[in-house]
Short mmCIF file of C-alpha atoms and ligand atoms in Angstrom, two decimals:
data_model
loop_
_atom_site.label_atom_id
_atom_site.label_comp_id
_atom_site.label_asym_id
_atom_site.label_seq_id
_atom_site.Cartn_x
_atom_site.Cartn_y
_atom_site.Cartn_z
CA UNK A 1 0.27 -0.29 0.14
CA UNK A 2 1.56 3.52 -0.99
CA UNK A 3 1.68 5.62 2.34
CA UNK A 4 -0.88 8.70 1.84
CA UNK A 5 -0.09 12.27 2.57
CA UNK A 6 -2.65 14.34 2.96
CA UNK A 7 -2.76 18.22 3.70
CA UNK A 8 -5.58 19.49 5.06
CA UNK A 9 -5.08 24.01 4.52
CA UNK A 10 -7.95 24.60 6.46
CA UNK A 11 -8.46 28.58 5.68
CA UNK A 12 -5.38 29.05 4.04
CA UNK A 13 -3.47 30.71 1.99
CA UNK A 14 -5.41 33.92 1.65
CA UNK A 15 -5.04 34.10 -2.20
CA UNK A 16 -5.30 32.11 -5.37
CA UNK A 17 -2.06 32.54 -6.68
CA UNK A 18 -0.30 31.76 -3.32
CA UNK A 19 -2.40 28.35 -3.53
CA UNK A 20 -1.35 27.76 -6.83
CA UNK A 21 2.43 27.94 -6.64
CA UNK A 22 2.31 26.13 -2.60
CA UNK A 23 0.50 23.19 -4.81
CA UNK A 24 2.70 23.11 -8.00
CA UNK A 25 5.95 23.18 -5.08
CA UNK A 26 4.65 20.17 -3.36
CA UNK A 27 3.61 18.69 -6.61
CA UNK A 28 7.15 19.29 -8.08
CA UNK A 29 8.28 16.85 -5.28
CA UNK A 30 4.93 14.14 -5.21
CA UNK A 31 5.96 13.57 -9.22
CA UNK A 32 8.95 11.94 -8.18
CA UNK A 33 7.75 9.53 -5.57
CA UNK A 34 6.59 5.70 -6.37
CA UNK A 35 5.88 4.62 -2.53
CA UNK A 36 4.06 7.79 -1.55
CA UNK A 37 0.41 9.40 -2.79
CA UNK A 38 -0.43 13.39 -1.93
CA UNK A 39 -3.64 14.61 -1.48
CA UNK A 40 -3.70 18.22 -0.88
CA UNK A 41 -7.37 19.53 0.39
CA UNK A 42 -7.55 23.24 0.13
CA UNK A 43 -10.51 25.93 0.80
CA UNK A 44 -13.32 24.84 -1.88
CA UNK A 45 -12.34 27.65 -3.40
CA UNK A 46 -9.23 26.75 -4.72
CA UNK A 47 -10.59 23.27 -5.97
CA UNK A 48 -11.23 23.71 -9.39
CA UNK A 49 -8.16 25.95 -9.79
CA UNK A 50 -6.03 23.37 -8.11
CA UNK A 51 -7.19 20.19 -9.79
CA UNK A 52 -6.51 21.22 -13.19
CA UNK A 53 -2.95 20.53 -12.19
CA UNK A 54 -3.93 17.31 -10.36
CA UNK A 55 -2.06 14.32 -11.30
CA UNK A 56 -2.26 10.38 -10.18
CA UNK A 57 0.63 11.24 -7.28
CA UNK A 58 -0.66 14.29 -6.67
CA UNK A 59 -4.59 14.41 -6.44
CA UNK A 60 -7.12 17.09 -4.42
CA UNK A 61 -10.02 16.69 -2.12
CA UNK A 62 -12.10 19.05 -0.64
CA UNK A 63 -12.44 19.40 3.18
CA UNK A 64 -16.22 19.19 3.31
CA UNK A 65 -19.56 18.50 1.97
CA UNK A 66 -23.24 18.98 2.25
CA UNK A 67 -25.36 15.34 2.32
CA UNK A 68 -28.12 17.39 -0.04
CA UNK A 69 -27.78 17.96 -3.64
CA UNK A 70 -29.90 21.12 -4.17
CA UNK A 71 -32.04 23.60 -2.31
CA UNK A 72 -32.58 25.75 0.55
CA UNK A 73 -28.92 25.40 2.30
CA UNK A 74 -26.99 28.62 2.16
CA UNK A 75 -23.42 28.35 2.62
CA UNK A 76 -23.49 25.15 1.90
CA UNK A 77 -21.23 22.77 -1.35
CA UNK A 78 -22.79 19.79 -2.62
CA UNK A 79 -20.88 16.26 -3.58
CA UNK A 80 -21.36 16.66 -6.95
CA UNK A 81 -20.22 20.46 -6.88
CA UNK A 82 -17.08 19.15 -5.93
CA UNK A 83 -16.49 16.36 -7.90
CA UNK A 84 -16.99 18.35 -10.97
CA UNK A 85 -14.59 20.96 -9.72
CA UNK A 86 -12.00 17.83 -9.80
CA UNK A 87 -11.83 16.67 -6.20
CA UNK A 88 -11.44 13.19 -5.99
CA UNK A 89 -11.48 13.08 -2.01
CA UNK A 90 -13.22 14.45 0.76
CA UNK A 91 -12.58 14.91 4.49
CA UNK A 92 -15.63 14.18 6.60
CA UNK A 93 -15.50 14.77 10.13
CA UNK A 94 -12.84 16.98 10.90
CA UNK A 95 -13.12 18.23 14.70
CA UNK A 96 -13.33 21.52 14.01
CA UNK A 97 -16.46 20.76 12.04
CA UNK A 98 -17.82 18.58 14.80
CA UNK A 99 -17.24 21.56 16.84
CA UNK A 100 -19.25 23.49 14.50
CA UNK A 101 -22.29 21.26 14.95
CA UNK A 102 -21.34 17.97 12.66
CA UNK A 103 -22.45 14.66 14.46
CA UNK A 104 -22.04 11.28 13.81
CA UNK A 105 -25.47 10.68 12.16
CA UNK A 106 -24.75 14.24 9.70
CA UNK A 107 -21.38 12.75 9.14
CA UNK A 108 -23.16 9.36 8.19
CA UNK A 109 -25.04 11.18 5.49
CA UNK A 110 -22.29 13.20 4.43
CA UNK A 111 -20.44 9.73 3.90
CA UNK A 112 -23.13 8.15 2.06
CA UNK A 113 -23.45 11.19 -0.44
CA UNK A 114 -19.92 11.43 -0.92
CA UNK A 115 -19.73 7.56 -1.94
CA UNK A 116 -22.56 8.08 -4.05
CA UNK A 117 -20.53 10.44 -6.16
CA UNK A 118 -17.03 8.40 -6.12
CA UNK A 119 -15.43 10.98 -3.95
CA UNK A 120 -12.91 9.01 -1.73
CA UNK A 121 -13.61 10.03 2.06
CA UNK A 122 -10.87 10.89 5.14
CA UNK A 123 -13.09 10.00 8.20
CA UNK A 124 -11.42 12.02 10.64
CA UNK A 125 -12.08 10.60 14.12
CA UNK A 126 -10.52 11.43 17.56
CA UNK A 127 -11.78 12.03 21.32
CA UNK A 128 -10.97 15.05 22.90
CA UNK A 129 -9.04 13.75 26.48
CA UNK A 130 -8.35 10.49 27.90
CA UNK A 131 -9.82 8.92 30.61
CA UNK A 132 -8.26 5.93 32.74
CA UNK A 133 -11.32 3.78 32.52
CA UNK A 134 -10.92 3.99 28.87
CA UNK A 135 -14.64 5.57 28.14
CA UNK A 136 -12.54 7.21 25.05
CA UNK A 137 -12.38 3.93 23.37
CA UNK A 138 -16.25 3.64 23.36
CA UNK A 139 -16.41 7.07 22.08
CA UNK A 140 -13.72 6.21 19.33
CA UNK A 141 -15.94 3.19 18.85
CA UNK A 142 -18.80 5.32 18.22
CA UNK A 143 -17.72 7.63 15.92
CA UNK A 144 -16.86 4.95 13.22
CA UNK A 145 -20.37 2.56 14.17
CA UNK A 146 -22.50 5.49 13.73
CA UNK A 147 -20.59 7.49 11.37
CA UNK A 148 -20.57 4.02 8.94
CA UNK A 149 -24.07 3.34 10.00
CA UNK A 150 -25.50 0.99 6.80
CA UNK A 151 -23.04 1.73 4.40
CA UNK A 152 -22.35 -1.43 2.30
CA UNK A 153 -18.85 -3.40 2.68
CA UNK A 154 -18.10 -2.83 -0.53
CA UNK A 155 -17.99 0.70 -0.61
CA UNK A 156 -15.43 0.84 2.58
CA UNK A 157 -13.01 0.29 -0.05
CA UNK A 158 -13.19 4.12 -0.78
CA UNK A 159 -12.81 4.77 2.81
CA UNK A 160 -9.77 6.60 4.42
CA UNK A 161 -9.31 6.82 8.37
CA UNK A 162 -7.73 9.35 10.04
CA UNK A 163 -7.30 9.26 14.10
CA UNK A 164 -6.47 12.36 15.27
CA UNK A 165 -6.55 13.11 19.14
CA UNK A 166 -8.13 16.23 19.06
CA UNK A 167 -5.60 17.09 22.42
CA UNK A 168 -3.03 16.44 19.68
CA UNK A 169 -4.67 18.99 16.93
CA UNK A 170 -3.69 22.60 16.24
CA UNK A 171 -1.51 25.43 17.41
CA UNK A 172 -2.78 25.33 21.05
CA UNK A 173 -1.80 21.13 21.22
CA UNK A 174 0.93 20.36 23.66
CA UNK A 175 2.67 17.99 21.79
CA UNK A 176 1.84 15.07 18.90
CA UNK A 177 0.67 11.86 20.03
CA UNK A 178 3.67 9.11 20.62
CA UNK A 179 4.24 6.08 17.73
CA UNK A 180 3.38 3.80 20.33
CA UNK A 181 0.06 5.28 20.81
CA UNK A 182 -0.87 5.62 17.78
CA UNK A 183 -0.36 2.38 16.94
CA UNK A 184 -2.20 0.70 19.65
CA UNK A 185 -5.04 2.58 18.49
CA UNK A 186 -4.78 1.65 14.58
CA UNK A 187 -5.33 -1.40 15.86
CA UNK A 188 -8.18 -1.04 18.01
CA UNK A 189 -9.40 1.21 14.75
CA UNK A 190 -9.03 -2.03 13.02
CA UNK A 191 -10.32 -4.03 14.96
CA UNK A 192 -14.02 -1.69 15.43
CA UNK A 193 -13.95 -1.99 11.11
CA UNK A 194 -13.34 -5.67 10.88
CA UNK A 195 -16.70 -5.85 13.22
CA UNK A 196 -18.27 -3.07 10.93
CA UNK A 197 -17.06 -4.66 7.79
CA UNK A 198 -15.07 -7.99 7.45
CA UNK A 199 -11.09 -8.77 8.40
CA UNK A 200 -9.94 -8.49 5.35
CA UNK A 201 -11.91 -5.25 4.46
CA UNK A 202 -10.53 -4.02 7.35
CA UNK A 203 -7.34 -4.62 7.34
CA UNK A 204 -7.52 -2.29 3.24
CA UNK A 205 -9.13 0.60 4.82
CA UNK A 206 -5.62 3.15 5.19
CA UNK A 207 -5.46 4.40 9.03
CA UNK A 208 -3.35 7.20 9.38
CA UNK A 209 -2.27 9.66 12.23
CA UNK A 210 -2.92 13.13 12.39
CA UNK A 211 -2.19 16.18 14.93
CA UNK A 212 0.83 18.09 15.19
CA UNK A 213 3.18 16.26 12.42
CA UNK A 214 5.73 17.71 11.21
CA UNK A 215 9.31 16.69 9.37
CA UNK A 216 10.66 15.98 12.97
CA UNK A 217 7.85 13.64 14.30
CA UNK A 218 6.49 11.92 11.07
CA UNK A 219 8.95 9.45 10.31
CA UNK A 220 8.38 7.81 14.17
CA UNK A 221 4.68 7.66 13.21
CA UNK A 222 5.74 6.09 9.77
CA UNK A 223 8.21 3.16 10.96
CA UNK A 224 7.38 2.72 14.86
CA UNK A 225 3.52 3.71 14.59
CA UNK A 226 3.07 2.01 11.48
CA UNK A 227 0.46 4.65 10.12
CA UNK A 228 -0.62 4.26 6.53
CA UNK A 229 0.14 7.87 6.12
CA UNK A 230 -0.16 11.29 7.94
CA UNK A 231 -3.01 14.03 7.81
CA UNK A 232 -1.21 17.12 8.27
CA UNK A 233 -2.27 20.92 8.79
CA UNK A 234 0.14 23.33 9.79
CA UNK A 235 2.98 21.94 8.80
CA UNK A 236 1.45 21.19 5.13
CA UNK A 237 1.54 25.35 4.44
CA UNK A 238 5.00 24.96 4.39
CA UNK A 239 6.77 23.79 0.78
CA UNK A 240 9.82 22.80 2.76
CA UNK A 241 8.48 21.30 5.29
CA UNK A 242 5.68 19.16 3.51
CA UNK A 243 8.28 17.80 1.04
CA UNK A 244 10.91 16.82 3.18
CA UNK A 245 7.75 14.74 5.08
CA UNK A 246 7.59 13.20 1.66
CA UNK A 247 10.98 12.27 1.18
CA UNK A 248 10.49 10.68 4.61
CA UNK A 249 7.52 8.72 3.77
CA UNK A 250 9.17 7.72 0.54
CA UNK A 251 12.22 6.58 2.27
CA UNK A 252 10.42 3.99 5.26
CA UNK A 253 10.25 0.64 4.69
C1 PEP B 301 -5.57 18.76 11.28
O1 PEP B 301 -6.31 19.81 11.90
O2 PEP B 301 -6.25 17.97 10.83
C2 PEP B 301 -4.35 18.57 11.83
C3 PEP B 301 -3.75 17.69 11.74
O3 PEP B 301 -3.96 19.49 12.01
P1 PEP B 301 -2.34 20.03 12.68
O4 PEP B 301 -1.15 18.93 11.80
O5 PEP B 301 -1.89 21.60 12.84
O6 PEP B 301 -2.26 19.97 14.35
#
């Protein structure tokens, strides 16, 4: 399986010219790699411009979608709209969208609609805090079970799961998680996925780590943590940092 390196640009950069320049700088590096697939998720207004230059090694994704395809839904963007703009992927359930009201139920509707329009889904899950009794594991299990409720098994081959503990994401995070901890969580995630679908399907779903990843800690998550890839926020806005991570992902065994 190729390593997946996903850049979530969030509400950045502030203009299209800068977005195109950053994408092109990343694509140059990404195009030379055999063992890595790069997916850049810019704000949706830049998807079309970047998708014109997308390749099989450097694809474009959107950061969210709405579950209806037309009607009185101010501010929303539909699955067919982002697909037509050239996105092949879409992030669903990011903690910043959950904080704005997304629930496991709305996430489930979004995933179903994304699959209907042949978008591959990057489903983000993650707890906001840890507790000694392990209730957070139940929370993660529910995010998967409810988010993937009644989705046919065969569609799950279009799913990527990103484990992003909320306490490890963004500028306010104290630190990233650790490779060992990610490894344990990814085993747990695969176990839940094998109950939702079956073992064979679960083993084929890439499980990524996200949360304060940078060029210094990327290698640990990919080797010791055995991550199938990384979902990168802040460090994906620096061409040099992101390209260094691409090089690391190409080199690791
Ligand atoms: C994210 O928000 O998906 C993320 C991983 O952010 P950061 O890398 O900046 O912690």
